[in-house]
mmCIF file of N, CA and C and ligand atoms in Angstrom:
data_model
loop_
_atom_site.group_PDB
_atom_site.id
_atom_site.type_symbol
_atom_site.label_atom_id
_atom_site.label_comp_id
_atom_site.label_asym_id
_atom_site.label_seq_id
_atom_site.Cartn_x
_atom_site.Cartn_y
_atom_site.Cartn_z
ATOM 1 N N UNK N 1 19.469 181.702 -49.796
ATOM 2 C CA UNK N 1 20.217 180.652 -49.101
ATOM 3 C C UNK N 1 19.446 180.301 -47.831
ATOM 4 N N UNK N 2 19.187 179.017 -47.607
ATOM 5 C CA UNK N 2 18.388 178.687 -46.423
ATOM 6 C C UNK N 2 19.265 178.656 -45.155
ATOM 7 N N UNK N 3 18.565 178.674 -44.029
ATOM 8 C CA UNK N 3 19.260 178.830 -42.746
ATOM 9 C C UNK N 3 20.266 177.708 -42.496
ATOM 10 N N UNK N 4 19.898 176.477 -42.860
ATOM 11 C CA UNK N 4 20.809 175.352 -42.611
ATOM 12 C C UNK N 4 22.090 175.470 -43.431
ATOM 13 N N UNK N 5 21.928 175.884 -44.681
ATOM 14 C CA UNK N 5 23.109 176.023 -45.542
ATOM 15 C C UNK N 5 24.027 177.126 -45.000
ATOM 16 N N UNK N 6 23.405 178.221 -44.562
ATOM 17 C CA UNK N 6 24.184 179.334 -44.008
ATOM 18 C C UNK N 6 24.914 178.901 -42.736
ATOM 19 N N UNK N 7 24.212 178.232 -41.834
ATOM 20 C CA UNK N 7 24.835 177.805 -40.572
ATOM 21 C C UNK N 7 25.964 176.818 -40.835
ATOM 22 N N UNK N 8 25.766 175.940 -41.822
ATOM 23 C CA UNK N 8 26.832 174.976 -42.156
ATOM 24 C C UNK N 8 28.065 175.704 -42.686
ATOM 25 N N UNK N 9 27.833 176.725 -43.520
ATOM 26 C CA UNK N 9 28.956 177.493 -44.071
ATOM 27 C C UNK N 9 29.693 178.234 -42.955
ATOM 28 N N UNK N 10 28.939 178.806 -42.015
ATOM 29 C CA UNK N 10 29.565 179.539 -40.906
ATOM 30 C C UNK N 10 30.338 178.588 -39.994
ATOM 31 N N UNK N 11 29.779 177.405 -39.767
ATOM 32 C CA UNK N 11 30.487 176.441 -38.922
ATOM 33 C C UNK N 11 31.754 175.916 -39.598
ATOM 34 N N UNK N 12 31.700 175.784 -40.918
ATOM 35 C CA UNK N 12 32.901 175.348 -41.641
ATOM 36 C C UNK N 12 34.015 176.393 -41.481
ATOM 37 N N UNK N 13 33.619 177.666 -41.593
ATOM 38 C CA UNK N 13 34.589 178.751 -41.403
ATOM 39 C C UNK N 13 35.085 178.781 -39.963
ATOM 40 N N UNK N 14 34.188 178.563 -39.019
ATOM 41 C CA UNK N 14 34.570 178.545 -37.603
ATOM 42 C C UNK N 14 35.631 177.461 -37.345
ATOM 43 N N UNK N 15 35.415 176.281 -37.911
ATOM 44 C CA UNK N 15 36.378 175.183 -37.714
ATOM 45 C C UNK N 15 37.730 175.530 -38.350
ATOM 46 N N UNK N 16 37.687 176.215 -39.487
ATOM 47 C CA UNK N 16 38.933 176.621 -40.149
ATOM 48 C C UNK N 16 39.677 177.656 -39.302
ATOM 49 N N UNK N 17 38.942 178.611 -38.728
ATOM 50 C CA UNK N 17 39.578 179.636 -37.890
ATOM 51 C C UNK N 17 40.136 179.014 -36.617
ATOM 52 N N UNK N 18 39.416 178.033 -36.085
ATOM 53 C CA UNK N 18 39.923 177.358 -34.885
ATOM 54 C C UNK N 18 41.228 176.630 -35.206
ATOM 55 N N UNK N 19 41.290 176.031 -36.388
ATOM 56 C CA UNK N 19 42.548 175.411 -36.822
ATOM 57 C C UNK N 19 43.649 176.472 -36.875
ATOM 58 N N UNK N 20 43.279 177.681 -37.335
ATOM 59 C CA UNK N 20 44.248 178.779 -37.390
ATOM 60 C C UNK N 20 44.756 179.163 -36.011
ATOM 61 N N UNK N 21 43.861 179.205 -35.030
ATOM 62 C CA UNK N 21 44.270 179.507 -33.651
ATOM 63 C C UNK N 21 45.297 178.472 -33.181
ATOM 64 N N UNK N 22 45.009 177.219 -33.458
ATOM 65 C CA UNK N 22 45.907 176.154 -32.975
ATOM 66 C C UNK N 22 47.249 176.164 -33.705
ATOM 67 N N UNK N 23 47.226 176.485 -34.986
ATOM 68 C CA UNK N 23 48.494 176.617 -35.725
ATOM 69 C C UNK N 23 49.323 177.753 -35.123
ATOM 70 N N UNK N 24 48.654 178.875 -34.816
ATOM 71 C CA UNK N 24 49.365 180.025 -34.254
ATOM 72 C C UNK N 24 49.928 179.696 -32.871
ATOM 73 N N UNK N 25 49.160 178.974 -32.062
ATOM 74 C CA UNK N 25 49.657 178.590 -30.729
ATOM 75 C C UNK N 25 50.883 177.691 -30.859
ATOM 76 N N UNK N 26 50.814 176.747 -31.793
ATOM 77 C CA UNK N 26 51.969 175.861 -32.033
ATOM 78 C C UNK N 26 53.144 176.673 -32.554
ATOM 79 N N UNK N 27 52.850 177.666 -33.398
ATOM 80 C CA UNK N 27 53.904 178.515 -33.956
ATOM 81 C C UNK N 27 54.601 179.334 -32.886
ATOM 82 N N UNK N 28 53.849 179.774 -31.891
ATOM 83 C CA UNK N 28 54.465 180.526 -30.789
ATOM 84 C C UNK N 28 55.440 179.662 -30.016
ATOM 85 N N UNK N 29 55.069 178.389 -29.834
ATOM 86 C CA UNK N 29 55.941 177.486 -29.061
ATOM 87 C C UNK N 29 57.293 177.302 -29.738
ATOM 88 N N UNK N 30 57.291 177.316 -31.071
ATOM 89 C CA UNK N 30 58.545 177.060 -31.789
ATOM 90 C C UNK N 30 59.184 178.348 -32.312
ATOM 91 N N UNK N 31 58.582 179.500 -32.003
ATOM 92 C CA UNK N 31 59.136 180.762 -32.507
ATOM 93 C C UNK N 31 60.537 180.981 -31.938
ATOM 94 N N UNK N 32 61.486 181.267 -32.821
ATOM 95 C CA UNK N 32 62.864 181.423 -32.361
ATOM 96 C C UNK N 32 63.290 182.888 -32.328
ATOM 97 N N UNK N 33 62.427 183.780 -32.796
ATOM 98 C CA UNK N 33 62.750 185.204 -32.732
ATOM 99 C C UNK N 33 61.558 185.959 -32.139
ATOM 100 N N UNK N 34 61.857 187.165 -31.633
ATOM 101 C CA UNK N 34 60.782 188.001 -31.090
ATOM 102 C C UNK N 34 59.792 188.397 -32.177
ATOM 103 N N UNK N 35 60.322 188.630 -33.377
ATOM 104 C CA UNK N 35 59.461 188.992 -34.513
ATOM 105 C C UNK N 35 58.456 187.891 -34.785
ATOM 106 N N UNK N 36 58.959 186.649 -34.791
ATOM 107 C CA UNK N 36 58.070 185.519 -35.080
ATOM 108 C C UNK N 36 57.066 185.318 -33.943
ATOM 109 N N UNK N 37 57.537 185.488 -32.711
ATOM 110 C CA UNK N 37 56.635 185.346 -31.572
ATOM 111 C C UNK N 37 55.506 186.385 -31.659
ATOM 112 N N UNK N 38 55.878 187.627 -31.985
ATOM 113 C CA UNK N 38 54.875 188.695 -32.094
ATOM 114 C C UNK N 38 53.918 188.405 -33.247
ATOM 115 N N UNK N 39 54.459 187.901 -34.351
ATOM 116 C CA UNK N 39 53.623 187.576 -35.505
ATOM 117 C C UNK N 39 52.611 186.487 -35.146
ATOM 118 N N UNK N 40 53.079 185.437 -34.487
ATOM 119 C CA UNK N 40 52.196 184.324 -34.123
ATOM 120 C C UNK N 40 51.146 184.749 -33.094
ATOM 121 N N UNK N 41 51.538 185.657 -32.197
ATOM 122 C CA UNK N 41 50.591 186.166 -31.202
ATOM 123 C C UNK N 41 49.476 186.966 -31.877
ATOM 124 N N UNK N 42 49.880 187.827 -32.821
ATOM 125 C CA UNK N 42 48.880 188.598 -33.576
ATOM 126 C C UNK N 42 47.952 187.678 -34.358
ATOM 127 N N UNK N 43 48.565 186.661 -34.973
ATOM 128 C CA UNK N 43 47.782 185.701 -35.759
ATOM 129 C C UNK N 43 46.773 184.982 -34.865
ATOM 130 N N UNK N 44 47.261 184.537 -33.694
ATOM 131 C CA UNK N 44 46.367 183.852 -32.748
ATOM 132 C C UNK N 44 45.197 184.754 -32.357
ATOM 133 N N UNK N 45 45.518 186.027 -32.058
ATOM 134 C CA UNK N 45 44.475 186.977 -31.657
ATOM 135 C C UNK N 45 43.452 187.174 -32.775
ATOM 136 N N UNK N 46 43.945 187.303 -34.007
ATOM 137 C CA UNK N 46 43.054 187.482 -35.158
ATOM 138 C C UNK N 46 42.142 186.274 -35.348
ATOM 139 N N UNK N 47 42.740 185.105 -35.381
ATOM 140 C CA UNK N 47 41.946 183.896 -35.621
ATOM 141 C C UNK N 47 40.919 183.715 -34.504
ATOM 142 N N UNK N 48 41.337 184.009 -33.267
ATOM 143 C CA UNK N 48 40.421 183.874 -32.126
ATOM 144 C C UNK N 48 39.276 184.882 -32.231
ATOM 145 N N UNK N 49 39.605 186.075 -32.740
ATOM 146 C CA UNK N 49 38.574 187.108 -32.920
ATOM 147 C C UNK N 49 37.493 186.615 -33.889
ATOM 148 N N UNK N 50 37.916 185.980 -34.984
ATOM 149 C CA UNK N 50 36.930 185.506 -35.971
ATOM 150 C C UNK N 50 36.194 184.276 -35.469
ATOM 151 N N UNK N 51 36.852 183.457 -34.677
ATOM 152 C CA UNK N 51 36.139 182.336 -34.038
ATOM 153 C C UNK N 51 35.003 182.870 -33.178
ATOM 154 N N UNK N 52 35.302 183.892 -32.374
ATOM 155 C CA UNK N 52 34.292 184.459 -31.475
ATOM 156 C C UNK N 52 33.159 185.090 -32.276
ATOM 157 N N UNK N 53 33.515 185.812 -33.348
ATOM 158 C CA UNK N 53 32.490 186.448 -34.180
ATOM 159 C C UNK N 53 31.576 185.378 -34.777
ATOM 160 N N UNK N 54 32.197 184.347 -35.377
ATOM 161 C CA UNK N 54 31.404 183.313 -36.052
ATOM 162 C C UNK N 54 30.525 182.554 -35.054
ATOM 163 N N UNK N 55 31.104 182.185 -33.912
ATOM 164 C CA UNK N 55 30.325 181.459 -32.905
ATOM 165 C C UNK N 55 29.148 182.309 -32.437
ATOM 166 N N UNK N 56 29.407 183.616 -32.220
ATOM 167 C CA UNK N 56 28.347 184.527 -31.783
ATOM 168 C C UNK N 56 27.240 184.653 -32.825
ATOM 169 N N UNK N 57 27.624 184.775 -34.082
ATOM 170 C CA UNK N 57 26.623 184.901 -35.155
ATOM 171 C C UNK N 57 25.818 183.617 -35.314
ATOM 172 N N UNK N 58 26.498 182.479 -35.209
ATOM 173 C CA UNK N 58 25.796 181.190 -35.332
ATOM 174 C C UNK N 58 24.735 181.066 -34.237
ATOM 175 N N UNK N 59 25.120 181.416 -33.016
ATOM 176 C CA UNK N 59 24.167 181.347 -31.891
ATOM 177 C C UNK N 59 23.022 182.344 -32.098
ATOM 178 N N UNK N 60 23.364 183.555 -32.543
ATOM 179 C CA UNK N 60 22.352 184.591 -32.765
ATOM 180 C C UNK N 60 21.331 184.148 -33.804
ATOM 181 N N UNK N 61 21.820 183.385 -34.807
ATOM 182 C CA UNK N 61 20.935 182.928 -35.876
ATOM 183 C C UNK N 61 20.223 181.626 -35.515
ATOM 184 N N UNK N 62 20.401 181.194 -34.272
ATOM 185 C CA UNK N 62 19.651 180.035 -33.806
ATOM 186 C C UNK N 62 20.334 178.696 -34.035
ATOM 187 N N UNK N 63 21.584 178.735 -34.480
ATOM 188 C CA UNK N 63 22.325 177.488 -34.689
ATOM 189 C C UNK N 63 23.147 177.140 -33.473
ATOM 190 N N UNK N 64 23.909 176.058 -33.568
ATOM 191 C CA UNK N 64 24.849 175.779 -32.483
ATOM 192 C C UNK N 64 26.253 175.707 -33.059
ATOM 193 N N UNK N 65 27.138 176.447 -32.396
ATOM 194 C CA UNK N 65 28.509 176.587 -32.891
ATOM 195 C C UNK N 65 29.265 175.275 -32.747
ATOM 196 N N UNK N 66 29.923 174.868 -33.814
ATOM 197 C CA UNK N 66 30.746 173.655 -33.788
ATOM 198 C C UNK N 66 31.915 173.832 -32.821
ATOM 199 N N UNK N 67 32.270 172.747 -32.145
ATOM 200 C CA UNK N 67 33.461 172.813 -31.281
ATOM 201 C C UNK N 67 34.629 172.059 -31.924
ATOM 202 N N UNK N 68 34.447 171.653 -33.184
ATOM 203 C CA UNK N 68 35.493 170.896 -33.877
ATOM 204 C C UNK N 68 36.600 171.828 -34.388
ATOM 205 N N UNK N 69 37.759 171.218 -34.585
ATOM 206 C CA UNK N 69 38.878 171.934 -35.196
ATOM 207 C C UNK N 69 39.048 171.412 -36.621
ATOM 208 N N UNK N 70 39.189 172.313 -37.577
ATOM 209 C CA UNK N 70 39.329 171.915 -38.971
ATOM 210 C C UNK N 70 40.524 170.989 -39.199
ATOM 211 N N UNK N 71 40.371 170.087 -40.161
ATOM 212 C CA UNK N 71 41.437 169.135 -40.508
ATOM 213 C C UNK N 71 42.690 169.861 -40.996
ATOM 214 N N UNK N 72 42.515 171.101 -41.354
ATOM 215 C CA UNK N 72 43.623 171.923 -41.833
ATOM 216 C C UNK N 72 44.769 171.973 -40.811
ATOM 217 N N UNK N 73 44.424 171.955 -39.537
ATOM 218 C CA UNK N 73 45.468 171.994 -38.503
ATOM 219 C C UNK N 73 46.462 170.850 -38.678
ATOM 220 N N UNK N 74 45.953 169.633 -38.845
ATOM 221 C CA UNK N 74 46.844 168.473 -39.004
ATOM 222 C C UNK N 74 47.682 168.578 -40.275
ATOM 223 N N UNK N 75 47.073 169.133 -41.317
ATOM 224 C CA UNK N 75 47.816 169.275 -42.581
ATOM 225 C C UNK N 75 49.000 170.221 -42.404
ATOM 226 N N UNK N 76 48.765 171.320 -41.682
ATOM 227 C CA UNK N 76 49.851 172.282 -41.465
ATOM 228 C C UNK N 76 50.923 171.660 -40.577
ATOM 229 N N UNK N 77 50.491 170.996 -39.496
ATOM 230 C CA UNK N 77 51.457 170.475 -38.532
ATOM 231 C C UNK N 77 52.241 169.283 -39.087
ATOM 232 N N UNK N 78 51.741 168.667 -40.149
ATOM 233 C CA UNK N 78 52.463 167.554 -40.773
ATOM 234 C C UNK N 78 53.705 168.055 -41.512
ATOM 235 N N UNK N 79 53.767 169.367 -41.753
ATOM 236 C CA UNK N 79 54.917 169.932 -42.469
ATOM 237 C C UNK N 79 56.023 170.289 -41.487
ATOM 238 N N UNK N 80 57.260 170.202 -41.977
ATOM 239 C CA UNK N 80 58.404 170.628 -41.171
ATOM 240 C C UNK N 80 58.796 172.034 -41.576
ATOM 241 N N UNK N 81 59.085 172.857 -40.597
ATOM 242 C CA UNK N 81 59.641 174.170 -40.905
ATOM 243 C C UNK N 81 58.580 175.260 -40.940
ATOM 244 N N UNK N 82 58.967 176.400 -40.388
ATOM 245 C CA UNK N 82 58.033 177.520 -40.257
ATOM 246 C C UNK N 82 57.607 178.070 -41.617
ATOM 247 N N UNK N 83 58.549 178.171 -42.564
ATOM 248 C CA UNK N 83 58.206 178.722 -43.878
ATOM 249 C C UNK N 83 57.162 177.840 -44.561
ATOM 250 N N UNK N 84 57.366 176.526 -44.496
ATOM 251 C CA UNK N 84 56.416 175.603 -45.124
ATOM 252 C C UNK N 84 55.043 175.721 -44.464
ATOM 253 N N UNK N 85 55.060 175.789 -43.143
ATOM 254 C CA UNK N 85 53.781 175.888 -42.424
ATOM 255 C C UNK N 85 53.069 177.199 -42.724
ATOM 256 N N UNK N 86 53.843 178.288 -42.730
ATOM 257 C CA UNK N 86 53.218 179.587 -43.018
ATOM 258 C C UNK N 86 52.696 179.650 -44.449
ATOM 259 N N UNK N 87 53.411 179.004 -45.367
ATOM 260 C CA UNK N 87 52.949 179.001 -46.765
ATOM 261 C C UNK N 87 51.611 178.292 -46.887
ATOM 262 N N UNK N 88 51.502 177.132 -46.226
ATOM 263 C CA UNK N 88 50.227 176.401 -46.276
ATOM 264 C C UNK N 88 49.142 177.179 -45.524
ATOM 265 N N UNK N 89 49.526 177.744 -44.388
ATOM 266 C CA UNK N 89 48.575 178.559 -43.626
ATOM 267 C C UNK N 89 48.003 179.671 -44.510
ATOM 268 N N UNK N 90 48.879 180.304 -45.289
ATOM 269 C CA UNK N 90 48.413 181.400 -46.136
ATOM 270 C C UNK N 90 47.512 180.907 -47.258
ATOM 271 N N UNK N 91 47.772 179.708 -47.769
ATOM 272 C CA UNK N 91 46.850 179.157 -48.760
ATOM 273 C C UNK N 91 45.492 178.895 -48.104
ATOM 274 N N UNK N 92 45.519 178.461 -46.848
ATOM 275 C CA UNK N 92 44.271 178.254 -46.104
ATOM 276 C C UNK N 92 43.520 179.568 -45.903
ATOM 277 N N UNK N 93 44.276 180.628 -45.628
ATOM 278 C CA UNK N 93 43.639 181.949 -45.460
ATOM 279 C C UNK N 93 43.034 182.409 -46.788
ATOM 280 N N UNK N 94 43.699 182.058 -47.893
ATOM 281 C CA UNK N 94 43.160 182.374 -49.216
ATOM 282 C C UNK N 94 41.859 181.629 -49.476
ATOM 283 N N UNK N 95 41.815 180.383 -49.029
ATOM 284 C CA UNK N 95 40.582 179.592 -49.143
ATOM 285 C C UNK N 95 39.453 180.275 -48.358
ATOM 286 N N UNK N 96 39.772 180.757 -47.157
ATOM 287 C CA UNK N 96 38.770 181.450 -46.327
ATOM 288 C C UNK N 96 38.229 182.671 -47.077
ATOM 289 N N UNK N 97 39.119 183.446 -47.693
ATOM 290 C CA UNK N 97 38.683 184.639 -48.434
ATOM 291 C C UNK N 97 37.764 184.236 -49.584
ATOM 292 N N UNK N 98 38.123 183.187 -50.328
ATOM 293 C CA UNK N 98 37.273 182.761 -51.451
ATOM 294 C C UNK N 98 35.901 182.296 -50.957
ATOM 295 N N UNK N 99 35.898 181.562 -49.841
ATOM 296 C CA UNK N 99 34.607 181.131 -49.270
ATOM 297 C C UNK N 99 33.764 182.335 -48.874
ATOM 298 N N UNK N 100 34.421 183.307 -48.225
ATOM 299 C CA UNK N 100 33.689 184.503 -47.779
ATOM 300 C C UNK N 100 33.158 185.290 -48.967
ATOM 301 N N UNK N 101 33.973 185.464 -50.007
ATOM 302 C CA UNK N 101 33.536 186.251 -51.161
ATOM 303 C C UNK N 101 32.360 185.581 -51.868
ATOM 304 N N UNK N 102 32.322 184.247 -51.838
ATOM 305 C CA UNK N 102 31.194 183.536 -52.437
ATOM 306 C C UNK N 102 29.946 183.642 -51.549
ATOM 307 N N UNK N 103 30.178 183.686 -50.240
ATOM 308 C CA UNK N 103 29.078 183.670 -49.277
ATOM 309 C C UNK N 103 28.404 185.042 -49.123
ATOM 310 N N UNK N 104 29.232 186.092 -49.015
ATOM 311 C CA UNK N 104 28.728 187.428 -48.651
ATOM 312 C C UNK N 104 27.553 187.909 -49.525
ATOM 313 N N UNK N 105 27.641 187.796 -50.866
ATOM 314 C CA UNK N 105 26.511 188.299 -51.669
ATOM 315 C C UNK N 105 25.214 187.531 -51.430
ATOM 316 N N UNK N 106 25.310 186.342 -50.848
ATOM 317 C CA UNK N 106 24.117 185.518 -50.637
ATOM 318 C C UNK N 106 23.518 185.703 -49.247
ATOM 319 N N UNK N 107 24.193 186.505 -48.405
ATOM 320 C CA UNK N 107 23.734 186.699 -47.019
ATOM 321 C C UNK N 107 22.813 187.908 -46.958
ATOM 322 N N UNK N 108 21.582 187.699 -46.495
ATOM 323 C CA UNK N 108 20.631 188.805 -46.411
ATOM 324 C C UNK N 108 20.768 189.604 -45.118
ATOM 325 N N UNK N 109 21.153 188.914 -44.050
ATOM 326 C CA UNK N 109 21.282 189.556 -42.738
ATOM 327 C C UNK N 109 22.424 190.583 -42.779
ATOM 328 N N UNK N 110 22.068 191.866 -42.572
ATOM 329 C CA UNK N 110 23.063 192.931 -42.746
ATOM 330 C C UNK N 110 24.174 192.900 -41.709
ATOM 331 N N UNK N 111 23.810 192.550 -40.477
ATOM 332 C CA UNK N 111 24.812 192.518 -39.402
ATOM 333 C C UNK N 111 25.845 191.428 -39.696
ATOM 334 N N UNK N 112 25.347 190.275 -40.099
ATOM 335 C CA UNK N 112 26.256 189.181 -40.445
ATOM 336 C C UNK N 112 27.095 189.550 -41.660
ATOM 337 N N UNK N 113 26.448 190.147 -42.657
ATOM 338 C CA UNK N 113 27.188 190.480 -43.874
ATOM 339 C C UNK N 113 28.324 191.452 -43.570
ATOM 340 N N UNK N 114 28.085 192.420 -42.693
ATOM 341 C CA UNK N 114 29.127 193.389 -42.328
ATOM 342 C C UNK N 114 30.285 192.692 -41.615
ATOM 343 N N UNK N 115 29.970 191.776 -40.713
ATOM 344 C CA UNK N 115 31.034 191.042 -40.002
ATOM 345 C C UNK N 115 31.849 190.181 -40.964
ATOM 346 N N UNK N 116 31.180 189.537 -41.902
ATOM 347 C CA UNK N 116 31.886 188.680 -42.862
ATOM 348 C C UNK N 116 32.766 189.522 -43.787
ATOM 349 N N UNK N 117 32.270 190.716 -44.141
ATOM 350 C CA UNK N 117 33.062 191.639 -44.974
ATOM 351 C C UNK N 117 34.345 192.034 -44.262
ATOM 352 N N UNK N 118 34.198 192.356 -42.966
ATOM 353 C CA UNK N 118 35.362 192.757 -42.171
ATOM 354 C C UNK N 118 36.350 191.592 -42.056
ATOM 355 N N UNK N 119 35.810 190.402 -41.881
ATOM 356 C CA UNK N 119 36.656 189.206 -41.779
ATOM 357 C C UNK N 119 37.417 188.973 -43.090
ATOM 358 N N UNK N 120 36.729 189.150 -44.225
ATOM 359 C CA UNK N 120 37.380 188.950 -45.526
ATOM 360 C C UNK N 120 38.492 189.987 -45.719
ATOM 361 N N UNK N 121 38.186 191.262 -45.427
ATOM 362 C CA UNK N 121 39.186 192.324 -45.617
ATOM 363 C C UNK N 121 40.393 192.109 -44.709
ATOM 364 N N UNK N 122 40.125 191.715 -43.467
ATOM 365 C CA UNK N 122 41.213 191.464 -42.529
ATOM 366 C C UNK N 122 42.092 190.303 -43.019
ATOM 367 N N UNK N 123 41.449 189.286 -43.579
ATOM 368 C CA UNK N 123 42.225 188.154 -44.098
ATOM 369 C C UNK N 123 43.107 188.559 -45.276
ATOM 370 N N UNK N 124 42.572 189.410 -46.148
ATOM 371 C CA UNK N 124 43.372 189.869 -47.291
ATOM 372 C C UNK N 124 44.617 190.599 -46.790
ATOM 373 N N UNK N 125 44.438 191.471 -45.771
ATOM 374 C CA UNK N 125 45.587 192.191 -45.199
ATOM 375 C C UNK N 125 46.589 191.227 -44.586
ATOM 376 N N UNK N 126 46.067 190.238 -43.854
ATOM 377 C CA UNK N 126 46.960 189.304 -43.176
ATOM 378 C C UNK N 126 47.713 188.403 -44.142
ATOM 379 N N UNK N 127 47.074 188.075 -45.255
ATOM 380 C CA UNK N 127 47.753 187.255 -46.260
ATOM 381 C C UNK N 127 48.975 188.010 -46.780
ATOM 382 N N UNK N 128 48.807 189.302 -47.040
ATOM 383 C CA UNK N 128 49.930 190.120 -47.522
ATOM 384 C C UNK N 128 51.027 190.198 -46.460
ATOM 385 N N UNK N 129 50.619 190.392 -45.201
ATOM 386 C CA UNK N 129 51.609 190.491 -44.119
ATOM 387 C C UNK N 129 52.359 189.165 -43.957
ATOM 388 N N UNK N 130 51.640 188.063 -44.070
ATOM 389 C CA UNK N 130 52.273 186.749 -43.928
ATOM 390 C C UNK N 130 53.217 186.476 -45.101
ATOM 391 N N UNK N 131 52.807 186.872 -46.307
ATOM 392 C CA UNK N 131 53.698 186.731 -47.466
ATOM 393 C C UNK N 131 55.013 187.464 -47.217
ATOM 394 N N UNK N 132 54.912 188.649 -46.588
ATOM 395 C CA UNK N 132 56.126 189.416 -46.300
ATOM 396 C C UNK N 132 57.005 188.681 -45.289
ATOM 397 N N UNK N 133 56.395 188.102 -44.268
ATOM 398 C CA UNK N 133 57.166 187.344 -43.273
ATOM 399 C C UNK N 133 57.869 186.164 -43.942
ATOM 400 N N UNK N 134 57.150 185.492 -44.846
ATOM 401 C CA UNK N 134 57.737 184.352 -45.556
ATOM 402 C C UNK N 134 58.941 184.811 -46.389
ATOM 403 N N UNK N 135 58.779 185.932 -47.083
ATOM 404 C CA UNK N 135 59.886 186.473 -47.889
ATOM 405 C C UNK N 135 61.079 186.815 -47.003
ATOM 406 N N UNK N 136 60.805 187.465 -45.858
ATOM 407 C CA UNK N 136 61.889 187.838 -44.934
ATOM 408 C C UNK N 136 62.618 186.600 -44.428
ATOM 409 N N UNK N 137 61.844 185.555 -44.116
ATOM 410 C CA UNK N 137 62.475 184.329 -43.597
ATOM 411 C C UNK N 137 63.325 183.661 -44.665
ATOM 412 N N UNK N 138 62.809 183.666 -45.899
ATOM 413 C CA UNK N 138 63.560 183.043 -46.995
ATOM 414 C C UNK N 138 64.869 183.786 -47.232
ATOM 415 N N UNK N 139 64.845 185.107 -46.998
ATOM 416 C CA UNK N 139 66.075 185.882 -47.228
ATOM 417 C C UNK N 139 66.918 185.988 -45.952
ATOM 418 N N UNK N 140 66.449 185.336 -44.883
ATOM 419 C CA UNK N 140 67.237 185.287 -43.654
ATOM 420 C C UNK N 140 67.105 186.514 -42.777
ATOM 421 N N UNK N 141 66.110 187.353 -43.056
ATOM 422 C CA UNK N 141 65.968 188.601 -42.306
ATOM 423 C C UNK N 141 65.106 188.436 -41.050
ATOM 424 N N UNK N 142 64.461 187.294 -40.903
ATOM 425 C CA UNK N 142 63.620 187.103 -39.713
ATOM 426 C C UNK N 142 63.886 185.740 -39.097
HETATM 427 FE FE1 FE2 L 201 41.761 182.872 -40.673
#
C-alpha cells in the first residue's frame, strides 16, 4: 500500500472519529440521566483518544492531519431521539471496525499496526457496550 493511500485511509478514519467526538458532545448536552451523561463522556474521551492517535500517526508518517469532520455527524444529528442516534452511531463504529480490519493486514509499519489493532479492539468492545445501552433504553432502564 503506498503512502498516499495509507494517509488517505487514516485521514478518513480521523474524520469519522472527529464526527464521533461531536456526536458524543451533542449527546452530553441532551443527556437526561447520569448514566447517559457518563456514557457520552466516555464515548467522547474514546473518540478523542483515537483522533489524537490518528493525527499523531499521520504527522509521524509525513502527512498532514485533516481538520474536517466526517459527514456522519450530520447524518446522526438529523435523527430524533437518543436511541436512533446511538443505533446509527453504532453502525458507524461497525464501519470503522471493518475499515480497520481491511487496513491492518496491509500496514507494514509495526507501530501504526499496533495502534490500529488497539483501536479496532476498543471499537468492538464499545459497540457491545453501546448495544447494551440501547437495549436498556428500549426497556426503560436507562
Ligand atoms: Fe469511533
